[in-house]
Structure formats: structure tokens, C-alpha cells
mmCIF file with all atom_site columns, C-alpha atoms in Angstrom:
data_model
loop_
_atom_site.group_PDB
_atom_site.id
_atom_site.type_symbol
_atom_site.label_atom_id
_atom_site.label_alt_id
_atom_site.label_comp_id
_atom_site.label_asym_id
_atom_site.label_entity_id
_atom_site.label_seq_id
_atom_site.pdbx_PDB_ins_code
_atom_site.Cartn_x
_atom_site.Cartn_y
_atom_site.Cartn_z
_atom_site.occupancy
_atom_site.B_iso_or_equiv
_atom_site.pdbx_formal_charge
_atom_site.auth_seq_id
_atom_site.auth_comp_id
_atom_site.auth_asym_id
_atom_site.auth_atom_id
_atom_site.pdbx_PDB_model_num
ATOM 1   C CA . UNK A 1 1   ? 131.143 125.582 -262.842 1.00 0.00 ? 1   UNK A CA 1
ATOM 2   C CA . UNK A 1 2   ? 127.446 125.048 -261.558 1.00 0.00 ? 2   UNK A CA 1
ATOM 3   C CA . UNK A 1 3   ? 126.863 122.193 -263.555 1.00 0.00 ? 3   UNK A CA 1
ATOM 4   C CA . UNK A 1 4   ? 130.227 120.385 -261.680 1.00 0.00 ? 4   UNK A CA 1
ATOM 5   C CA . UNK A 1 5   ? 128.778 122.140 -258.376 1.00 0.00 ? 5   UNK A CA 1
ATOM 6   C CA . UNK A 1 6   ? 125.190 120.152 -258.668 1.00 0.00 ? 6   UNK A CA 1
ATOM 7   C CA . UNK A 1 7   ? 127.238 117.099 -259.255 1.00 0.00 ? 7   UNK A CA 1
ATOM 8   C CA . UNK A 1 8   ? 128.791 117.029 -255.767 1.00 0.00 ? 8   UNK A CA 1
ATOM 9   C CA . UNK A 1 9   ? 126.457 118.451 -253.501 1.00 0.00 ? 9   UNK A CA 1
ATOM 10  C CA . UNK A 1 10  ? 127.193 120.728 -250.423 1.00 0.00 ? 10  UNK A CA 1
ATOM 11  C CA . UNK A 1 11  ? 126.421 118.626 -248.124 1.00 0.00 ? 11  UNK A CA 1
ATOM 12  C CA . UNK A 1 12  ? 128.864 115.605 -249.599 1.00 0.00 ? 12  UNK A CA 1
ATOM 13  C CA . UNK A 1 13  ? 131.740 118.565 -249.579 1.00 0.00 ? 13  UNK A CA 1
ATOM 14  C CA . UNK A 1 14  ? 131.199 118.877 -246.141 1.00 0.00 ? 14  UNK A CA 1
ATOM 15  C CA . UNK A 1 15  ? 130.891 115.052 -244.838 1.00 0.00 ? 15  UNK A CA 1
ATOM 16  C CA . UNK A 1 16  ? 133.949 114.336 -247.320 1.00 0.00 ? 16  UNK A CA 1
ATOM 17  C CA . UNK A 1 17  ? 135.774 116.858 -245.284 1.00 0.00 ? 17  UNK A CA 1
ATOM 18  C CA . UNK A 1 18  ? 135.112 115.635 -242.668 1.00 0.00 ? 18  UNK A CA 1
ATOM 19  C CA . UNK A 1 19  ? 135.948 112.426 -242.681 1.00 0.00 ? 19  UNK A CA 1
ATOM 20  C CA . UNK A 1 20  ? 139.424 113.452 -244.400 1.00 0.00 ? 20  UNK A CA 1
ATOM 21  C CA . UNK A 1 21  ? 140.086 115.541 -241.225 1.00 0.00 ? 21  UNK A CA 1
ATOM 22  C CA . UNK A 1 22  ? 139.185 112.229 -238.753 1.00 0.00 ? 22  UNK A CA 1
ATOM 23  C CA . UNK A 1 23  ? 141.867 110.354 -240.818 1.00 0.00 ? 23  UNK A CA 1
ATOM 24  C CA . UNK A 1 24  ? 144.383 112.767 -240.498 1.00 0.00 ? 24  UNK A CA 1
ATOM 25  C CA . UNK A 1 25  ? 143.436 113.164 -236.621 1.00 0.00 ? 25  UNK A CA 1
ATOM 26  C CA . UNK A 1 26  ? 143.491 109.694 -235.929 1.00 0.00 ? 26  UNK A CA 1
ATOM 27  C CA . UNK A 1 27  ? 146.845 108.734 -238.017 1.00 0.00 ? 27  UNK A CA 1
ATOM 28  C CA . UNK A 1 28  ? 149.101 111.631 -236.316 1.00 0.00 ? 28  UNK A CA 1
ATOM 29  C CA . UNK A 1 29  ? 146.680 110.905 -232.420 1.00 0.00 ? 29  UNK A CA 1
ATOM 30  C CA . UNK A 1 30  ? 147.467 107.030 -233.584 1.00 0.00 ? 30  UNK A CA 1
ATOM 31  C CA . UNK A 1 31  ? 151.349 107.800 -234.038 1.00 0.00 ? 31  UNK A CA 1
ATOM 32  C CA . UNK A 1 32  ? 151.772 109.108 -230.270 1.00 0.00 ? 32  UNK A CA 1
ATOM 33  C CA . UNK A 1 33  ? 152.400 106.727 -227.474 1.00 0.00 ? 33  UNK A CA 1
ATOM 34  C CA . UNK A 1 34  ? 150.221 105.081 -226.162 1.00 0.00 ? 34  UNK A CA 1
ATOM 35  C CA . UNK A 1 35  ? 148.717 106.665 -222.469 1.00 0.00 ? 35  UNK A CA 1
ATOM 36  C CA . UNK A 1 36  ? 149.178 104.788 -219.698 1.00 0.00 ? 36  UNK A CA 1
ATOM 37  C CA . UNK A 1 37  ? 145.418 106.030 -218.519 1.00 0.00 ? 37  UNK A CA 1
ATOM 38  C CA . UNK A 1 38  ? 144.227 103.661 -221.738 1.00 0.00 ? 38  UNK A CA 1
ATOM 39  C CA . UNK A 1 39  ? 144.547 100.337 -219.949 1.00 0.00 ? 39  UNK A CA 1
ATOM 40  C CA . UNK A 1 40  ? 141.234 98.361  -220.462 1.00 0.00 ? 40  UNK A CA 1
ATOM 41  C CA . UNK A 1 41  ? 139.048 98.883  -217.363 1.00 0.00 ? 41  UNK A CA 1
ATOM 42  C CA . UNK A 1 42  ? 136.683 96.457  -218.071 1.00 0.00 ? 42  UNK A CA 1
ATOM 43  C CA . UNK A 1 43  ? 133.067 96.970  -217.826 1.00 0.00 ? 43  UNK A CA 1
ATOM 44  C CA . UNK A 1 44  ? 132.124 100.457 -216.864 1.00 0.00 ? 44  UNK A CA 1
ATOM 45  C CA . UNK A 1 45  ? 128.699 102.793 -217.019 1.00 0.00 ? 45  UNK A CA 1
ATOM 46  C CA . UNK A 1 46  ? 128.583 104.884 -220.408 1.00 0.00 ? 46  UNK A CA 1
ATOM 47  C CA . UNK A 1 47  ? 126.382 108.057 -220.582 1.00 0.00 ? 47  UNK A CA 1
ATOM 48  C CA . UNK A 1 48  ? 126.677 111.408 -222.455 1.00 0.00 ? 48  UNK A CA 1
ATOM 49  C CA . UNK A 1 49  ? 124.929 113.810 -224.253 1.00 0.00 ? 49  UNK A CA 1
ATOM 50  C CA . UNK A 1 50  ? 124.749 115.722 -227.425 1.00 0.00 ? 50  UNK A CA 1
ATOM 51  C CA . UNK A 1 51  ? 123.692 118.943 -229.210 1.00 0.00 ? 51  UNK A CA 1
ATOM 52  C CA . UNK A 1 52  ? 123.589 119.457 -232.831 1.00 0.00 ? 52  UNK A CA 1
ATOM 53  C CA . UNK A 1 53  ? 122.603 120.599 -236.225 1.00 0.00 ? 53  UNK A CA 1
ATOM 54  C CA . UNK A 1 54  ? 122.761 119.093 -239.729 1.00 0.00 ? 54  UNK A CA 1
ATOM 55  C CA . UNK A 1 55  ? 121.079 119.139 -243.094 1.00 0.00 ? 55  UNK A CA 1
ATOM 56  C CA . UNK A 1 56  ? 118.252 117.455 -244.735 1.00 0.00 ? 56  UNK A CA 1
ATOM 57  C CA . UNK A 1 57  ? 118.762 115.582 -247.774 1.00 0.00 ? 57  UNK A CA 1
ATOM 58  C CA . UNK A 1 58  ? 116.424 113.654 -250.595 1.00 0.00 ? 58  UNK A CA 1
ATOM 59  C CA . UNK A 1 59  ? 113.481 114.784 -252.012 1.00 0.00 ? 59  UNK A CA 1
ATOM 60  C CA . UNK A 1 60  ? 113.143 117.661 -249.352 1.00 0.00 ? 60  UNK A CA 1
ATOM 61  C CA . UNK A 1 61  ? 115.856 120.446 -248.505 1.00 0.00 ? 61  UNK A CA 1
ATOM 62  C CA . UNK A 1 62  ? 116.583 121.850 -245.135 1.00 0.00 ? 62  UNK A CA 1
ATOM 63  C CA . UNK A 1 63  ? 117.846 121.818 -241.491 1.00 0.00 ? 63  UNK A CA 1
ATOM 64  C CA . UNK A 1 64  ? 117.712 120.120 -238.254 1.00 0.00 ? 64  UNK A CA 1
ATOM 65  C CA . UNK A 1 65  ? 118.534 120.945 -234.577 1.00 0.00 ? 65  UNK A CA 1
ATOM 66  C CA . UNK A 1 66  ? 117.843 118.331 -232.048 1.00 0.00 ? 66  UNK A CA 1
ATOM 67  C CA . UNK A 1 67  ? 120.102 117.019 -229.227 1.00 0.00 ? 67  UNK A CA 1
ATOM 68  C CA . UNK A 1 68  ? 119.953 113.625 -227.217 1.00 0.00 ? 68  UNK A CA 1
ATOM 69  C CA . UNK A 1 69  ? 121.088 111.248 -224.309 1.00 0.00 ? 69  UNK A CA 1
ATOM 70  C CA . UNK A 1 70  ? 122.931 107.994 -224.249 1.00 0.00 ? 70  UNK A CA 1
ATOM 71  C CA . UNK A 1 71  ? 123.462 105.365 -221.275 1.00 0.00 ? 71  UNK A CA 1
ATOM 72  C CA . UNK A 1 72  ? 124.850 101.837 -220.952 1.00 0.00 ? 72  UNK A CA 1
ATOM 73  C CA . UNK A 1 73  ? 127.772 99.997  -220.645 1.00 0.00 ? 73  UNK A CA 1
ATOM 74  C CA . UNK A 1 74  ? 130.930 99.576  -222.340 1.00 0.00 ? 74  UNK A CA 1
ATOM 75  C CA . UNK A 1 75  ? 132.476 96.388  -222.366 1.00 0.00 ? 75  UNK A CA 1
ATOM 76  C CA . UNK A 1 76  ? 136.014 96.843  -222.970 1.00 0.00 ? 76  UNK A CA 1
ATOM 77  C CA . UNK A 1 77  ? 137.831 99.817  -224.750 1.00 0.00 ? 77  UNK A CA 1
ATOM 78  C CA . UNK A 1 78  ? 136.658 98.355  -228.102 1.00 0.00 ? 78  UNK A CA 1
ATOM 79  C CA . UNK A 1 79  ? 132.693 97.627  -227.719 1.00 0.00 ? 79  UNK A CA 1
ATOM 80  C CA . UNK A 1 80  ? 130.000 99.419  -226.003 1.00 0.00 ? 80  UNK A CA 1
ATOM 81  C CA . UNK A 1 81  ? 126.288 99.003  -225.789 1.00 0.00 ? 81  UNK A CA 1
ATOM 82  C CA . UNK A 1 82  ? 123.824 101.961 -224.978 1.00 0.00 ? 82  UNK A CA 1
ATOM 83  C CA . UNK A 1 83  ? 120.208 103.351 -225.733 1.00 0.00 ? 83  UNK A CA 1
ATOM 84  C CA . UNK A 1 84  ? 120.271 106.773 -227.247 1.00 0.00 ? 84  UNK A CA 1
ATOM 85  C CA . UNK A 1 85  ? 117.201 108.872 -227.221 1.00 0.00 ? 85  UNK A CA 1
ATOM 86  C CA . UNK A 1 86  ? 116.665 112.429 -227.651 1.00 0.00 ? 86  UNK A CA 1
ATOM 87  C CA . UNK A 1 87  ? 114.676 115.388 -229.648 1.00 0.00 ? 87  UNK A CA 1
ATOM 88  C CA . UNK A 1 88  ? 114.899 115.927 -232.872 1.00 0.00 ? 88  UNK A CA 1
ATOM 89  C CA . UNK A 1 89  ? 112.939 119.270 -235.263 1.00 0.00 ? 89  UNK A CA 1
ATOM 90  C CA . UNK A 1 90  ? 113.400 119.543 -238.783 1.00 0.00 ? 90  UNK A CA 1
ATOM 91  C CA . UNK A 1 91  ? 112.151 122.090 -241.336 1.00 0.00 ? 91  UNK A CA 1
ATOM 92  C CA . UNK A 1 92  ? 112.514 120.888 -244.779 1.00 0.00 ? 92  UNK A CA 1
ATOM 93  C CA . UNK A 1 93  ? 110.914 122.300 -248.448 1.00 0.00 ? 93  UNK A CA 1
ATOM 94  C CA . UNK A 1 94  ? 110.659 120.499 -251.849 1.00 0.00 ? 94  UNK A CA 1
ATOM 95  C CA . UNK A 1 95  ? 113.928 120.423 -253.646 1.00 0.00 ? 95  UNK A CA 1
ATOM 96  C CA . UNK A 1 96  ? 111.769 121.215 -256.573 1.00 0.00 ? 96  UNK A CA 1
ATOM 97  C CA . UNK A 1 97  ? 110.654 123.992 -255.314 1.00 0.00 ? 97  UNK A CA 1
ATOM 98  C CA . UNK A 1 98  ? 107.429 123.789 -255.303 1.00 0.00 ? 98  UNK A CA 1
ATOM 99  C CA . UNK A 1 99  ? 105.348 122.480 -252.506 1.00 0.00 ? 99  UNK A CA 1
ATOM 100 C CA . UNK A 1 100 ? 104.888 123.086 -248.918 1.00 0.00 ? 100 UNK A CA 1
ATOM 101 C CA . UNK A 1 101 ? 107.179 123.818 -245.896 1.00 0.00 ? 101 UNK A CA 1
ATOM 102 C CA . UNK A 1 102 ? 107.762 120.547 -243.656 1.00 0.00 ? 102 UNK A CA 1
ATOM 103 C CA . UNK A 1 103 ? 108.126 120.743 -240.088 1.00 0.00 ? 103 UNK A CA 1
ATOM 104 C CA . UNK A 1 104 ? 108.810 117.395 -238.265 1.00 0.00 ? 104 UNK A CA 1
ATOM 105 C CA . UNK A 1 105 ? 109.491 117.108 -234.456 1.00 0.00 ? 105 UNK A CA 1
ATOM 106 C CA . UNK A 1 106 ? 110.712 113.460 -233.564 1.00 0.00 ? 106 UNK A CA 1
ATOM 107 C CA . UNK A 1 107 ? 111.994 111.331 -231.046 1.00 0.00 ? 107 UNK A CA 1
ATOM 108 C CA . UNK A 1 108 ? 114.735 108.764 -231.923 1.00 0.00 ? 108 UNK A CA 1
ATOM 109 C CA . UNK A 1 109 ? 114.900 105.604 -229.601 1.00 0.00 ? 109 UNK A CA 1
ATOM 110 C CA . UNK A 1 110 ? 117.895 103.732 -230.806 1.00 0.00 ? 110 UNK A CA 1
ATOM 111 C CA . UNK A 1 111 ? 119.952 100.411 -229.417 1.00 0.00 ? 111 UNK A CA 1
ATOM 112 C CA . UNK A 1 112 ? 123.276 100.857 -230.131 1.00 0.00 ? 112 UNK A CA 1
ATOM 113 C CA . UNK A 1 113 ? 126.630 99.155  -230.717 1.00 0.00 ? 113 UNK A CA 1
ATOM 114 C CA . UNK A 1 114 ? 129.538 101.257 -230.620 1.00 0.00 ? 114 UNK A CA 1
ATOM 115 C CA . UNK A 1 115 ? 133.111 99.739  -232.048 1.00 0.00 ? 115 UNK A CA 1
ATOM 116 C CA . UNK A 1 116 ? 136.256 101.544 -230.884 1.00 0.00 ? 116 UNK A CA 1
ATOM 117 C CA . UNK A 1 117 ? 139.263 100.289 -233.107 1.00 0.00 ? 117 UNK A CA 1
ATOM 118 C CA . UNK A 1 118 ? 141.618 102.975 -231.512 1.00 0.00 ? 118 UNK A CA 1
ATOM 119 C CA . UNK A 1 119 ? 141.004 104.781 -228.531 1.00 0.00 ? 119 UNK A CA 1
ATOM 120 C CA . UNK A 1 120 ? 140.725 108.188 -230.476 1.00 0.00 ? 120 UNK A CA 1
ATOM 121 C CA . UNK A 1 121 ? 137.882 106.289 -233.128 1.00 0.00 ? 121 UNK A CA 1
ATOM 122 C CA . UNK A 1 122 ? 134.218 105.433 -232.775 1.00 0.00 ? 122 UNK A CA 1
ATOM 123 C CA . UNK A 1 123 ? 132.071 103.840 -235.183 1.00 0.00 ? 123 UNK A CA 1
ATOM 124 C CA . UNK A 1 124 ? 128.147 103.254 -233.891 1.00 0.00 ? 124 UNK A CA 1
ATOM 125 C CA . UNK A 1 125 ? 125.365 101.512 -235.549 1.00 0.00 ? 125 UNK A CA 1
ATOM 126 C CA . UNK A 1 126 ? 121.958 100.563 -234.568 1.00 0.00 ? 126 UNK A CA 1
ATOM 127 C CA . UNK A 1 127 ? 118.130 100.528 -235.627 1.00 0.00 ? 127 UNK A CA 1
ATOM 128 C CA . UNK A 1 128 ? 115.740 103.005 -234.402 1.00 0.00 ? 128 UNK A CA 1
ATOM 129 C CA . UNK A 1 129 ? 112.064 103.223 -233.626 1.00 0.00 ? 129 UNK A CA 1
ATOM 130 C CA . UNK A 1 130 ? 111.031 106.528 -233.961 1.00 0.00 ? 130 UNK A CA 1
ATOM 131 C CA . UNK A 1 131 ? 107.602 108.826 -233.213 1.00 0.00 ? 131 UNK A CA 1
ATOM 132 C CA . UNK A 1 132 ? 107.328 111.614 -235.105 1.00 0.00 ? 132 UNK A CA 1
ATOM 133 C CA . UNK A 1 133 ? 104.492 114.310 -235.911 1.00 0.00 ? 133 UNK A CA 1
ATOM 134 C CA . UNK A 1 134 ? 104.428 116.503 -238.849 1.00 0.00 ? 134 UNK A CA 1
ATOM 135 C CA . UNK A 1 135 ? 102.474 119.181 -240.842 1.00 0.00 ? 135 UNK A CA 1
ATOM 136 C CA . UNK A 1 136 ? 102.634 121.439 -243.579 1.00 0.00 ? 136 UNK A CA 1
ATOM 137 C CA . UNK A 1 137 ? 100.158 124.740 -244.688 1.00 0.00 ? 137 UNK A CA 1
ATOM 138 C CA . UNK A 1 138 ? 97.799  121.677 -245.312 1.00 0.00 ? 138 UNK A CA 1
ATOM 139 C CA . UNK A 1 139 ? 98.288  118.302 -243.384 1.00 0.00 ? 139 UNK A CA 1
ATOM 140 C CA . UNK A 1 140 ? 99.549  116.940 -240.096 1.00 0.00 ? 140 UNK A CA 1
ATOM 141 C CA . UNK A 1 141 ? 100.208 113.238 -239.493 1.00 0.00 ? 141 UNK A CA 1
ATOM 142 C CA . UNK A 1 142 ? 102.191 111.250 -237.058 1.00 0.00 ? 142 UNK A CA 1
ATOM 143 C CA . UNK A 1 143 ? 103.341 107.848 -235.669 1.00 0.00 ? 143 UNK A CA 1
ATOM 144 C CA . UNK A 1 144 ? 105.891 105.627 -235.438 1.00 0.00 ? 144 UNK A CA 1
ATOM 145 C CA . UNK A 1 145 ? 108.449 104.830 -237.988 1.00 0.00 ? 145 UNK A CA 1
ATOM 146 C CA . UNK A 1 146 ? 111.290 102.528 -238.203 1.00 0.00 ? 146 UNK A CA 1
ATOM 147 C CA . UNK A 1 147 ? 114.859 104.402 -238.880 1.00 0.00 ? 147 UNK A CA 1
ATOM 148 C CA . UNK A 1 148 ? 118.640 103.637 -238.230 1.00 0.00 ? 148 UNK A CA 1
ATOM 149 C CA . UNK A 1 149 ? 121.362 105.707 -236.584 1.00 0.00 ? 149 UNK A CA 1
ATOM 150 C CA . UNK A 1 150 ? 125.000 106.196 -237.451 1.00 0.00 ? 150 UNK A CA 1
ATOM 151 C CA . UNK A 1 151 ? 127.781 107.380 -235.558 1.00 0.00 ? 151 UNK A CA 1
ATOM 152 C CA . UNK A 1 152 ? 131.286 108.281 -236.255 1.00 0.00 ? 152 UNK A CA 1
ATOM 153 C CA . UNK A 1 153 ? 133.702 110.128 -233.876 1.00 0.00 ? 153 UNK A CA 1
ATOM 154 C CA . UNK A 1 154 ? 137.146 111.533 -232.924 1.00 0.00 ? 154 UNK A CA 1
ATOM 155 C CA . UNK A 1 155 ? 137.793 111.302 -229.504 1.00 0.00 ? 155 UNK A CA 1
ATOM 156 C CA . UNK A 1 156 ? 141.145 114.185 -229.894 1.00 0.00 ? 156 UNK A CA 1
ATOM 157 C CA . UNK A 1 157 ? 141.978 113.235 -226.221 1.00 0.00 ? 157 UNK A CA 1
ATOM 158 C CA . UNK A 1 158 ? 141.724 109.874 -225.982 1.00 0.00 ? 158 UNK A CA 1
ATOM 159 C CA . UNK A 1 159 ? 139.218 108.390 -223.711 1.00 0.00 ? 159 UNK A CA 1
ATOM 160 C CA . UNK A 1 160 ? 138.049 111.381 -221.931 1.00 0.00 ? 160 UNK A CA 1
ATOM 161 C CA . UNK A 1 161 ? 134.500 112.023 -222.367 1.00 0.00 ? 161 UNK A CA 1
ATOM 162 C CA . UNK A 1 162 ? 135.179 114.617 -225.314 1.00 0.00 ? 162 UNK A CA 1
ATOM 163 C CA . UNK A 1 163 ? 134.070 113.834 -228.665 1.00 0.00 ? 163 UNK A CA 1
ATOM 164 C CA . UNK A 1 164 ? 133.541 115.117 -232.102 1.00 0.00 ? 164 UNK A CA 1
ATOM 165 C CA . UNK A 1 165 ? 130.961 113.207 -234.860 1.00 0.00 ? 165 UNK A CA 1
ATOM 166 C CA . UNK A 1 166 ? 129.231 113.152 -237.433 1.00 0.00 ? 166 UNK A CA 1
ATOM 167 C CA . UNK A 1 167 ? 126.067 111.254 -236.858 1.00 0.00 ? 167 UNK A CA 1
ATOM 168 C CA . UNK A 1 168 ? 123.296 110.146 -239.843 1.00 0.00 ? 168 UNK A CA 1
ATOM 169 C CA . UNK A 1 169 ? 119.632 108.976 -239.199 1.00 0.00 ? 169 UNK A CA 1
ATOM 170 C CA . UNK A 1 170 ? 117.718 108.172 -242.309 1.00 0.00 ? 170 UNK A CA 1
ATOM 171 C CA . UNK A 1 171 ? 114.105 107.921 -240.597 1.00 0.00 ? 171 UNK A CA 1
ATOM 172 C CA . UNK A 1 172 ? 111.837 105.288 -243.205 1.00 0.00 ? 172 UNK A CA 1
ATOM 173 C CA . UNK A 1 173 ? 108.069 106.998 -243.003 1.00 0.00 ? 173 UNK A CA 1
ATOM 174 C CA . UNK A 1 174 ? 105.828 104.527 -245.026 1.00 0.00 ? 174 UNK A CA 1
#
């Protein structure tokens, strides 16, 4: 029914499947032997990129695109350290309804730690200082704001560069 729809969200359909599907990945990757390719190489240059889309969630509906860069080390194959930057433009409205159309172009600048428990897991955390500009039909502001960035990931093939996640940025505008 609608009223059971409004209850659990899209967007929580969507990151619950998700998450289901990186269990199930990492259990039957987890269950393989182990490759002989995966022997801790010690300390080693880490950069990559990303592309992406999502959803905006709260007290204003809509979409993001944005993509971004990462570079720094990793450690060991269970901890890595890197700065991840990028672009970021989201278009948002009211969930009420009524108001004006957001549109938001920012730039993330985040510190992050990234824990690998398996090789074919990745869990990142870190704060963020962001800039940001804004307007609507009738205001524009801008700054900096303080946010935090999330990462989780399935690496399918081990440690080889490829990687699919699921990443979350709540961005704190006072």
C-alpha cells in the first residue's frame, strides 16, 4: 500500500539492497581461496577516481552527479590513508512541495581512513571541509561548510583497482 510505501522510502530500498548484495558478494568472494597475488606488499601509492550519481534526502528531494579523485598511501592490505577531492552538483526541491528549486555545486576535500577487513571489502570514513555555492529563483549564498564522507565497497576481483560503492556525504550548512 502507499501508506507502507512512505514508511520505507525509495531510497532505503535501494541502499538496503545494496548492502544485502555486498554480503552475499563478499561471503561466496570470501569462501574462494585465497590468491596468491594478495600477499601484503607493504606500503604502496593509492590513487583512483570516481563517477557517480545518487539521491538527495531530508528536507529537500532530488539528485546529484559529481565525480572525484583520491591519492595516498596504503599501509598494508587492511588500512589506507588518502585525500579525496572532487566536484559535486545537486538539484534538490522542497519535499513539501512548495518552495524553490536548489542548485548546489560543491567541492568535497576529505582525509580519509580506509579499513579493508577482506581483500574484496572497504569501509572509509573521514571529515570533510567543503565550499559550496548555491541559489534558488531568489537567493545565492556560499562558503565553507564542515561535512563527513562515507565509503563502502566490493572489490569483486580482489585487489585490482576495480571497485563498486556506495558512498554518503551529509554536508552540515549552518
Amino acid at each position: 500500500t502507499n501508506a507502507r510505501r512512505s514508511e520505507f522510502p525509495l531510497y532505503k530500498r535501494i541502499v538496503s539492497l545494496f548492502v544485502a548484495m555486498m554480503g552475499v558478494l563478499c561471503i561466496f568472494l570470501q569462501s574462494q581461496e585465497a590468491r596468491a597475488d594478495d600477499e601484503d606488499r607493504g606500503v604502496r601509492l593509492r590513487l583512483g577516481f570516481n563517477v557517480g550519481g545518487g539521491v538527495v534526502v531530508g528536507d529537500a528531494t532530488g539528485g546529484v552527479v559529481g565525480g572525484g579523485i583520491r591519492g595516498g598511501l596504503q599501509l598494508n592490505n587492511f588500512v589506507g590513508l588518502y585525500l579525496q577531492t572532487g566536484g559535486n552538483v545537486l538539484l534538490a526541491a522542497p519535499s513539501t512541495g512548495a518552495g524553490d528549486i536548489t542548485a548546489i555545486a560543491f567541492i568535497p576535500v576529505s582525509p580519509m581512513v580506509s579499513l579493508s577487513p577482506v581483500p574484496q571489502l572497504e569501509f572509509a570514513l573521514g571529515p570533510s571541509l567543503d565550499y559550496y555555492g548555491g541559489a534558488t529563483a531568489s537567493s545565492a549564498n556560499g562558503g565553507a561548510a564542515f561535512g563527513i564522507a562515507g565509503r563502502a565497497s566490493v572489490h569483486p576481483f580482489g585487489r585490482t583497482g576495480f571497485a563498486l560503492s556506495a558512498d554518503i556525504h551529509p554536508l552540515f550548512i549552518g
